mmCIF file of C-alpha atoms in Angstrom:
data_model
loop_
_atom_site.group_PDB
_atom_site.id
_atom_site.type_symbol
_atom_site.label_atom_id
_atom_site.label_comp_id
_atom_site.label_asym_id
_atom_site.label_seq_id
_atom_site.Cartn_x
_atom_site.Cartn_y
_atom_site.Cartn_z
ATOM 1 C CA UNK A 1 -5.454 32.598 -24.973
ATOM 2 C CA UNK A 2 -3.694 32.451 -28.453
ATOM 3 C CA UNK A 3 -6.306 31.630 -30.690
ATOM 4 C CA UNK A 4 -4.604 28.530 -32.564
ATOM 5 C CA UNK A 5 -4.948 26.697 -29.233
ATOM 6 C CA UNK A 6 -8.892 26.736 -29.538
ATOM 7 C CA UNK A 7 -8.763 23.612 -31.478
ATOM 8 C CA UNK A 8 -6.515 21.624 -29.476
ATOM 9 C CA UNK A 9 -7.874 18.447 -28.156
ATOM 10 C CA UNK A 10 -6.617 16.774 -24.597
ATOM 11 C CA UNK A 11 -6.073 13.673 -26.764
ATOM 12 C CA UNK A 12 -3.413 15.992 -28.902
ATOM 13 C CA UNK A 13 -1.765 17.213 -25.459
ATOM 14 C CA UNK A 14 -1.718 13.852 -23.762
ATOM 15 C CA UNK A 15 0.322 12.595 -27.154
ATOM 16 C CA UNK A 16 2.677 15.851 -27.087
ATOM 17 C CA UNK A 17 0.742 16.850 -30.514
ATOM 18 C CA UNK A 18 -0.865 19.943 -29.266
ATOM 19 C CA UNK A 19 1.766 22.514 -30.362
ATOM 20 C CA UNK A 20 2.914 23.288 -26.809
ATOM 21 C CA UNK A 21 6.180 24.498 -26.801
ATOM 22 C CA UNK A 22 8.906 22.359 -25.446
ATOM 23 C CA UNK A 23 10.522 24.893 -23.330
ATOM 24 C CA UNK A 24 8.186 27.303 -21.116
ATOM 25 C CA UNK A 25 8.537 31.227 -21.491
ATOM 26 C CA UNK A 26 11.900 31.786 -19.020
ATOM 27 C CA UNK A 27 10.106 34.614 -16.847
ATOM 28 C CA UNK A 28 6.864 32.049 -16.212
ATOM 29 C CA UNK A 29 9.495 29.422 -15.258
ATOM 30 C CA UNK A 30 11.510 31.292 -12.785
ATOM 31 C CA UNK A 31 8.023 32.228 -11.359
ATOM 32 C CA UNK A 32 6.777 28.763 -11.334
ATOM 33 C CA UNK A 33 9.820 28.016 -8.903
ATOM 34 C CA UNK A 34 8.797 30.963 -6.649
ATOM 35 C CA UNK A 35 5.948 28.510 -5.718
ATOM 36 C CA UNK A 36 3.595 31.658 -4.397
ATOM 37 C CA UNK A 37 -0.176 30.504 -4.099
ATOM 38 C CA UNK A 38 -1.595 27.216 -4.058
ATOM 39 C CA UNK A 39 -0.575 24.343 -6.531
ATOM 40 C CA UNK A 40 -3.739 25.171 -8.406
ATOM 41 C CA UNK A 41 -3.191 28.835 -8.769
ATOM 42 C CA UNK A 42 0.514 28.240 -9.505
ATOM 43 C CA UNK A 43 -0.532 26.293 -12.366
ATOM 44 C CA UNK A 44 -3.070 28.380 -13.548
ATOM 45 C CA UNK A 45 -0.753 31.264 -13.761
ATOM 46 C CA UNK A 46 1.929 29.154 -15.331
ATOM 47 C CA UNK A 47 -0.299 27.976 -18.332
ATOM 48 C CA UNK A 48 -2.019 31.457 -18.384
ATOM 49 C CA UNK A 49 1.801 32.536 -19.878
ATOM 50 C CA UNK A 50 2.187 29.645 -21.886
ATOM 51 C CA UNK A 51 -1.034 29.909 -23.722
ATOM 52 C CA UNK A 52 -0.628 33.706 -24.190
ATOM 53 C CA UNK A 53 2.076 32.856 -26.967
ATOM 54 C CA UNK A 54 1.537 31.094 -30.469
ATOM 55 C CA UNK A 55 1.954 27.461 -30.396
ATOM 56 C CA UNK A 56 5.590 26.335 -31.376
ATOM 57 C CA UNK A 57 3.848 24.152 -34.400
ATOM 58 C CA UNK A 58 0.201 23.823 -35.948
ATOM 59 C CA UNK A 59 -1.869 21.761 -33.030
ATOM 60 C CA UNK A 60 -1.593 18.236 -34.488
ATOM 61 C CA UNK A 61 1.347 18.949 -36.859
ATOM 62 C CA UNK A 62 4.395 17.087 -35.112
ATOM 63 C CA UNK A 63 5.169 15.646 -31.775
ATOM 64 C CA UNK A 64 6.760 18.103 -29.441
ATOM 65 C CA UNK A 65 7.679 16.646 -25.995
ATOM 66 C CA UNK A 66 5.972 19.440 -23.445
ATOM 67 C CA UNK A 67 5.793 19.252 -19.615
ATOM 68 C CA UNK A 68 3.946 22.484 -20.486
ATOM 69 C CA UNK A 69 1.052 20.540 -22.206
ATOM 70 C CA UNK A 70 0.503 18.013 -19.383
ATOM 71 C CA UNK A 71 0.236 20.782 -16.870
ATOM 72 C CA UNK A 72 -2.304 22.288 -19.182
ATOM 73 C CA UNK A 73 -4.292 18.888 -18.763
ATOM 74 C CA UNK A 74 -4.166 19.190 -14.968
ATOM 75 C CA UNK A 75 -5.493 22.720 -15.027
ATOM 76 C CA UNK A 76 -8.426 21.476 -17.385
ATOM 77 C CA UNK A 77 -9.325 18.771 -14.972
ATOM 78 C CA UNK A 78 -9.280 21.229 -12.053
ATOM 79 C CA UNK A 79 -11.417 23.861 -14.091
ATOM 80 C CA UNK A 80 -14.105 20.965 -15.270
ATOM 81 C CA UNK A 81 -14.055 19.413 -11.571
ATOM 82 C CA UNK A 82 -13.276 22.543 -9.482
ATOM 83 C CA UNK A 83 -11.080 20.023 -7.811
ATOM 84 C CA UNK A 84 -6.936 20.454 -6.969
ATOM 85 C CA UNK A 85 -5.216 18.018 -9.526
ATOM 86 C CA UNK A 86 -3.262 16.474 -6.205
ATOM 87 C CA UNK A 87 -6.992 15.621 -4.806
ATOM 88 C CA UNK A 88 -8.058 14.476 -8.217
ATOM 89 C CA UNK A 89 -4.965 11.948 -8.544
ATOM 90 C CA UNK A 90 -5.174 11.116 -4.772
ATOM 91 C CA UNK A 91 -8.741 9.936 -4.614
ATOM 92 C CA UNK A 92 -9.245 8.903 -8.493
ATOM 93 C CA UNK A 93 -5.841 7.052 -8.780
ATOM 94 C CA UNK A 94 -3.811 6.370 -5.747
ATOM 95 C CA UNK A 95 -6.418 5.306 -3.162
ATOM 96 C CA UNK A 96 -8.384 2.773 -6.003
ATOM 97 C CA UNK A 97 -5.063 1.244 -6.522
ATOM 98 C CA UNK A 98 -4.036 0.899 -2.899
ATOM 99 C CA UNK A 99 -0.669 3.398 -3.773
ATOM 100 C CA UNK A 100 -0.526 4.674 0.330
ATOM 101 C CA UNK A 101 3.211 5.908 -0.133
ATOM 102 C CA UNK A 102 2.226 7.924 -3.163
ATOM 103 C CA UNK A 103 2.657 11.771 -2.444
ATOM 104 C CA UNK A 104 3.593 15.114 -4.140
ATOM 105 C CA UNK A 105 7.046 16.425 -4.401
ATOM 106 C CA UNK A 106 10.435 14.532 -2.913
ATOM 107 C CA UNK A 107 9.895 11.548 -0.910
ATOM 108 C CA UNK A 108 10.415 11.760 3.306
ATOM 109 C CA UNK A 109 10.332 14.200 5.955
ATOM 110 C CA UNK A 110 11.883 17.314 4.900
ATOM 111 C CA UNK A 111 15.658 17.850 6.094
ATOM 112 C CA UNK A 112 15.430 14.543 7.011
ATOM 113 C CA UNK A 113 16.900 11.253 5.669
ATOM 114 C CA UNK A 114 14.083 8.815 6.123
ATOM 115 C CA UNK A 115 13.771 8.235 2.595
ATOM 116 C CA UNK A 116 16.423 8.286 -0.034
ATOM 117 C CA UNK A 117 17.599 12.407 -1.586
ATOM 118 C CA UNK A 118 17.675 12.964 -5.433
ATOM 119 C CA UNK A 119 21.256 13.672 -6.622
ATOM 120 C CA UNK A 120 22.675 15.691 -9.498
ATOM 121 C CA UNK A 121 26.398 15.774 -10.991
ATOM 122 C CA UNK A 122 28.533 18.792 -10.636
ATOM 123 C CA UNK A 123 31.915 18.192 -12.369
ATOM 124 C CA UNK A 124 33.045 14.980 -10.450
ATOM 125 C CA UNK A 125 30.644 15.439 -7.613
ATOM 126 C CA UNK A 126 27.229 13.986 -6.820
ATOM 127 C CA UNK A 127 25.371 16.441 -5.149
ATOM 128 C CA UNK A 128 22.241 15.186 -3.032
ATOM 129 C CA UNK A 129 19.019 17.535 -3.381
ATOM 130 C CA UNK A 130 15.698 17.147 -1.534
ATOM 131 C CA UNK A 131 13.631 18.580 -3.909
ATOM 132 C CA UNK A 132 11.452 18.195 -7.230
ATOM 133 C CA UNK A 133 9.667 20.013 -10.105
ATOM 134 C CA UNK A 134 7.740 23.014 -8.748
ATOM 135 C CA UNK A 135 3.760 22.469 -8.182
ATOM 136 C CA UNK A 136 3.007 24.386 -11.749
ATOM 137 C CA UNK A 137 3.900 21.524 -13.816
ATOM 138 C CA UNK A 138 2.876 18.552 -11.234
ATOM 139 C CA UNK A 139 0.837 16.775 -13.723
ATOM 140 C CA UNK A 140 3.939 16.019 -15.694
ATOM 141 C CA UNK A 141 5.953 14.851 -13.074
ATOM 142 C CA UNK A 142 6.140 15.769 -9.232
ATOM 143 C CA UNK A 143 4.647 12.426 -7.675
ATOM 144 C CA UNK A 144 6.745 9.916 -5.652
ATOM 145 C CA UNK A 145 5.889 6.323 -4.363
ATOM 146 C CA UNK A 146 7.447 2.963 -3.309
ATOM 147 C CA UNK A 147 8.320 0.631 -5.945
ATOM 148 C CA UNK A 148 5.791 -1.565 -4.862
ATOM 149 C CA UNK A 149 2.981 0.846 -5.069
ATOM 150 C CA UNK A 150 4.089 2.123 -8.651
ATOM 151 C CA UNK A 151 4.032 -1.794 -9.403
ATOM 152 C CA UNK A 152 0.403 -1.613 -8.623
ATOM 153 C CA UNK A 153 0.027 1.202 -11.603
ATOM 154 C CA UNK A 154 1.942 -0.808 -14.100
ATOM 155 C CA UNK A 155 -0.239 -3.777 -13.526
ATOM 156 C CA UNK A 156 -3.639 -1.849 -14.158
ATOM 157 C CA UNK A 157 -1.998 -0.357 -17.229
ATOM 158 C CA UNK A 158 -0.760 -3.903 -18.111
ATOM 159 C CA UNK A 159 -4.138 -5.857 -17.653
ATOM 160 C CA UNK A 160 -6.238 -3.037 -18.172
ATOM 161 C CA UNK A 161 -6.970 -3.529 -22.323
ATOM 162 C CA UNK A 162 -7.948 -7.181 -21.337
ATOM 163 C CA UNK A 163 -9.866 -6.850 -18.099
ATOM 164 C CA UNK A 164 -10.560 -3.358 -17.778
ATOM 165 C CA UNK A 165 -10.468 -2.310 -13.834
ATOM 166 C CA UNK A 166 -9.637 1.555 -13.221
ATOM 167 C CA UNK A 167 -10.877 2.411 -16.488
ATOM 168 C CA UNK A 168 -12.854 0.757 -19.488
ATOM 169 C CA UNK A 169 -10.816 -1.817 -21.712
ATOM 170 C CA UNK A 170 -11.658 0.493 -24.519
ATOM 171 C CA UNK A 171 -9.809 3.615 -22.721
ATOM 172 C CA UNK A 172 -6.712 1.951 -21.469
ATOM 173 C CA UNK A 173 -6.423 0.711 -25.586
ATOM 174 C CA UNK A 174 -7.095 4.365 -26.590
ATOM 175 C CA UNK A 175 -4.369 5.156 -23.959
ATOM 176 C CA UNK A 176 -2.228 2.913 -25.614
ATOM 177 C CA UNK A 177 -2.455 3.714 -29.149
ATOM 178 C CA UNK A 178 -0.288 6.188 -30.854
ATOM 179 C CA UNK A 179 -1.282 8.048 -33.812
ATOM 180 C CA UNK A 180 -0.718 6.493 -37.327
ATOM 181 C CA UNK A 181 2.974 6.783 -38.231
ATOM 182 C CA UNK A 182 4.005 7.242 -34.638
ATOM 183 C CA UNK A 183 4.915 5.163 -31.750
ATOM 184 C CA UNK A 184 4.094 7.958 -28.668
ATOM 185 C CA UNK A 185 0.934 6.973 -27.251
ATOM 186 C CA UNK A 186 -0.558 8.980 -24.252
ATOM 187 C CA UNK A 187 2.495 8.686 -21.905
ATOM 188 C CA UNK A 188 3.745 5.585 -23.528
ATOM 189 C CA UNK A 189 6.006 4.633 -26.361
ATOM 190 C CA UNK A 190 4.620 1.592 -28.297
ATOM 191 C CA UNK A 191 6.901 -0.603 -30.046
ATOM 192 C CA UNK A 192 6.935 -4.096 -31.227
ATOM 193 C CA UNK A 193 9.409 -6.632 -29.262
ATOM 194 C CA UNK A 194 10.267 -10.057 -29.862
ATOM 195 C CA UNK A 195 10.861 -10.710 -25.839
ATOM 196 C CA UNK A 196 7.165 -9.273 -25.387
ATOM 197 C CA UNK A 197 5.270 -11.411 -28.113
ATOM 198 C CA UNK A 198 4.487 -8.324 -29.774
ATOM 199 C CA UNK A 199 3.767 -5.177 -28.580
ATOM 200 C CA UNK A 200 5.281 -3.568 -25.475
ATOM 201 C CA UNK A 201 4.621 -0.037 -23.581
ATOM 202 C CA UNK A 202 7.847 1.852 -22.112
ATOM 203 C CA UNK A 203 7.811 5.051 -20.055
ATOM 204 C CA UNK A 204 10.563 6.868 -18.777
ATOM 205 C CA UNK A 205 11.305 9.993 -17.009
ATOM 206 C CA UNK A 206 13.696 11.957 -14.727
ATOM 207 C CA UNK A 207 13.452 15.439 -12.676
ATOM 208 C CA UNK A 208 17.161 15.526 -13.311
ATOM 209 C CA UNK A 209 17.332 14.048 -9.689
ATOM 210 C CA UNK A 210 15.926 10.783 -10.233
ATOM 211 C CA UNK A 211 15.363 8.375 -13.225
ATOM 212 C CA UNK A 212 13.150 5.761 -13.738
ATOM 213 C CA UNK A 213 12.404 3.578 -16.662
ATOM 214 C CA UNK A 214 9.229 0.717 -16.782
ATOM 215 C CA UNK A 215 8.937 -1.719 -19.796
ATOM 216 C CA UNK A 216 5.362 -3.505 -20.232
ATOM 217 C CA UNK A 217 4.618 -6.794 -22.212
ATOM 218 C CA UNK A 218 0.900 -7.067 -21.951
ATOM 219 C CA UNK A 219 0.825 -10.422 -23.913
ATOM 220 C CA UNK A 220 3.401 -12.125 -21.380
ATOM 221 C CA UNK A 221 2.165 -10.583 -18.240
ATOM 222 C CA UNK A 222 5.368 -9.308 -17.380
ATOM 223 C CA UNK A 223 6.937 -5.747 -16.222
ATOM 224 C CA UNK A 224 10.180 -4.424 -15.388
ATOM 225 C CA UNK A 225 11.002 -1.681 -13.776
ATOM 226 C CA UNK A 226 14.634 0.183 -12.712
ATOM 227 C CA UNK A 227 14.917 3.406 -11.075
ATOM 228 C CA UNK A 228 17.683 5.244 -9.248
ATOM 229 C CA UNK A 229 17.929 8.335 -7.366
ATOM 230 C CA UNK A 230 20.552 10.221 -9.665
ATOM 231 C CA UNK A 231 19.688 12.058 -12.972
ATOM 232 C CA UNK A 232 22.036 12.050 -16.152
ATOM 233 C CA UNK A 233 22.503 10.137 -18.972
ATOM 234 C CA UNK A 234 24.857 7.709 -17.441
ATOM 235 C CA UNK A 235 22.299 6.497 -14.797
ATOM 236 C CA UNK A 236 19.676 6.261 -17.245
ATOM 237 C CA UNK A 237 22.004 4.124 -19.398
ATOM 238 C CA UNK A 238 22.208 1.937 -16.279
ATOM 239 C CA UNK A 239 18.764 1.571 -15.527
ATOM 240 C CA UNK A 240 18.049 0.396 -19.050
ATOM 241 C CA UNK A 241 21.037 -2.060 -18.747
ATOM 242 C CA UNK A 242 18.807 -3.199 -15.617
ATOM 243 C CA UNK A 243 15.406 -3.424 -17.089
ATOM 244 C CA UNK A 244 17.336 -5.584 -20.170
ATOM 245 C CA UNK A 245 18.658 -8.042 -17.529
ATOM 246 C CA UNK A 246 15.500 -8.489 -16.005
ATOM 247 C CA UNK A 247 13.786 -9.059 -19.082
ATOM 248 C CA UNK A 248 16.446 -11.688 -20.427
ATOM 249 C CA UNK A 249 16.260 -13.367 -17.215
ATOM 250 C CA UNK A 250 12.960 -14.061 -16.555
ATOM 251 C CA UNK A 251 11.440 -14.038 -20.009
ATOM 252 C CA UNK A 252 11.917 -17.073 -22.629
#
């Protein structure tokens, strides 16, 4: 491990301020797609390649969105608990929240159409794909679930600062508080919005085949989620439009 990483904290990684590069080493990324070995072994090999190089920036110095940083947090949890990340998140998040539909990789049965497939664009065509990010970066985005189950996760965060629950209220506050001068907390963009009655929390993301955005207004006990099974800028804009329409319709 490059010695510059020794001072990095988990909180810096969750805020994308650990200096971890935004793009992985090319050879390591290619290897990750081969998916050789257990997910835990794949992650360990992947983060070894990432950490063997110097950080892209001094830890704590600037925001660099990095899936590699979240993969590193997952690997840290695995090392501390000696438990695969997939087992940890199932036992400590999905089951307590009743998220029975949650799983890893693309939803549905392989090669079947019992759940929607993701799509990508190629020229004027929409290409259906039943795939997801490689397990090496699963902590950054390889989970699927129903919208009902996602709503349970959203409510957990929306009520957490007031009522606690799965975590202590103070822990939720810390997860939702960005560093001074920034607006990105631990996975959440935190901004003031009039319709939210103050602070709003937003998260969006895509694996290039799906896109989702969610807005939380904790002061109003309101949240809006919009998702689509195709990636790209145009679907993202449409999801933003749908979320804005729901906010306009249901909030005074």
